[in-house]
Amino acid sequence: MEKISKIGKDLTQAKHFLNDGKVIAIPTETVYGLAGNALDITAVAQIFSIKKRPTFDPLIVHTHSLKSVASFVTEIPEQAKLLAEAFWPGPLTLLLPKKDSIPDLVTSGLDRVAIRIPNHPLTLELLRSLDYPLAAPSANPFGYISPTTAQHVADQLGNDIDYVLDGGAAGIGVESTIIGWENNHPTVMRVGGLSIEDIERIIGPVNVQAVSSSNPAAPGMLKSHYAPTIPMHEGNINELILHHSSKKIAVLSFQKAYPGVYKNYILSPSGDVTEAAQHLFAAMRELDNTDADIILTEYVPAKGLGLAINDRLKRACAEN
Ligand code: TXA
Ligand code: MG
């Protein structure tokens, strides 16, 4: 029998399902997560299976305090501590050496676990009420666009999960920034909701890892990801429109309007990259749900959250 997804704000309900070993969707300030008990390999296995995610792609562990982080890792480097103090709870994920209590399935056999304290009041309250941390990837089918509302989750995974905890639209809109240490040097493995400028203000210069087609250190950073089903192309929008003039065109633009096309979503009429990040995934979904033949887009200014936006756009276009 088909399960009907329940969307609601009931923490008791959410806790009940999790304690029962089930997987539910939870809100965070970045994107919605598909969450289960990180210490229960049956729950973790269900996350991989519902998301259709390959088990070589590890999960982020979510918890509520620096004290609880300390119980899952063997060491917190000084720079990691500074970042945690400055930005947690927030859109920052730290790669830290794991203790045995974190199952190998969560980290895909890697020595480090990805950990973050999300900044969402409902989810923080939920995490504080549980005796275990939550493993949670973004709550989208593997390779598709990440969800920034409870409805996005229900639309795609509604039949596969028991509950979607509704915390409203995600305030930041792109996934957390992931940072780890290679020979004591900080390396950003995924640009995201915390800007490089903010990080460097606290710990000085960091390496930023470029997008690659396959990268064993962060297997989830696959080149083609976050992709709509309609082909998407990036470039100079006016030139692309001329080139594709025989097609039904949807445009995902940063600031400017393109009135002649079939559909146009403008990310931020005022040219604000933070606002654009907030709307990015909802915009990609909205255009993907039209009957356009093609989506044309452009990069945004590469400052602040603009780096994360351009990274996601690049991946969304990677197959084309
Ligand atoms: O904002 C976010 O980070 C959201 C919310 C739900 O917290 N989560 C999220 O999870 O984006 P996910 O699974 O979609 O992306 C996590 C990324 C993947 O690219 C994965 O490969 C990488 O983190 N990752 C996780 N654990 C890792 C580890 N131990 N070492 C290296 N990379 C890791
Ligand atoms: Mg994801």
Tab-separated table of C-alpha atoms and ligand atoms in Angstrom, residues 31 51 53 57 137-144 146-147 175 190 220 225-226, ligand 2:
chain	number	residue	atom	x	y	z
A	31	VAL	CA	18.198	22.778	2.544
A	51	LYS	CA	17.642	8.642	-1.758
A	53	ARG	CA	22.385	7.262	-3.222
A	57	ASP	CA	28.960	8.875	-0.912
A	137	PRO	CA	21.898	14.136	3.247
A	138	SER	CA	19.822	16.670	1.350
A	139	ALA	CA	16.279	15.282	0.968
A	140	ASN	CA	16.284	14.939	-2.824
A	141	PRO	CA	16.649	11.876	-5.017
A	142	PHE	CA	20.372	11.470	-5.790
A	143	GLY	CA	21.535	13.900	-8.482
A	144	TYR	CA	18.377	16.045	-8.515
A	146	SER	CA	17.965	19.961	-3.340
A	147	PRO	CA	14.665	20.811	-1.576
A	175	GLU	CA	24.015	23.491	1.195
A	190	ARG	CA	32.387	22.192	-1.135
A	220	GLY	CA	29.456	13.447	-3.370
A	225	HIS	CA	24.571	17.076	-9.668
A	226	TYR	CA	21.729	19.354	-8.625
B	2	MG	MG	22.933	16.719	-1.668
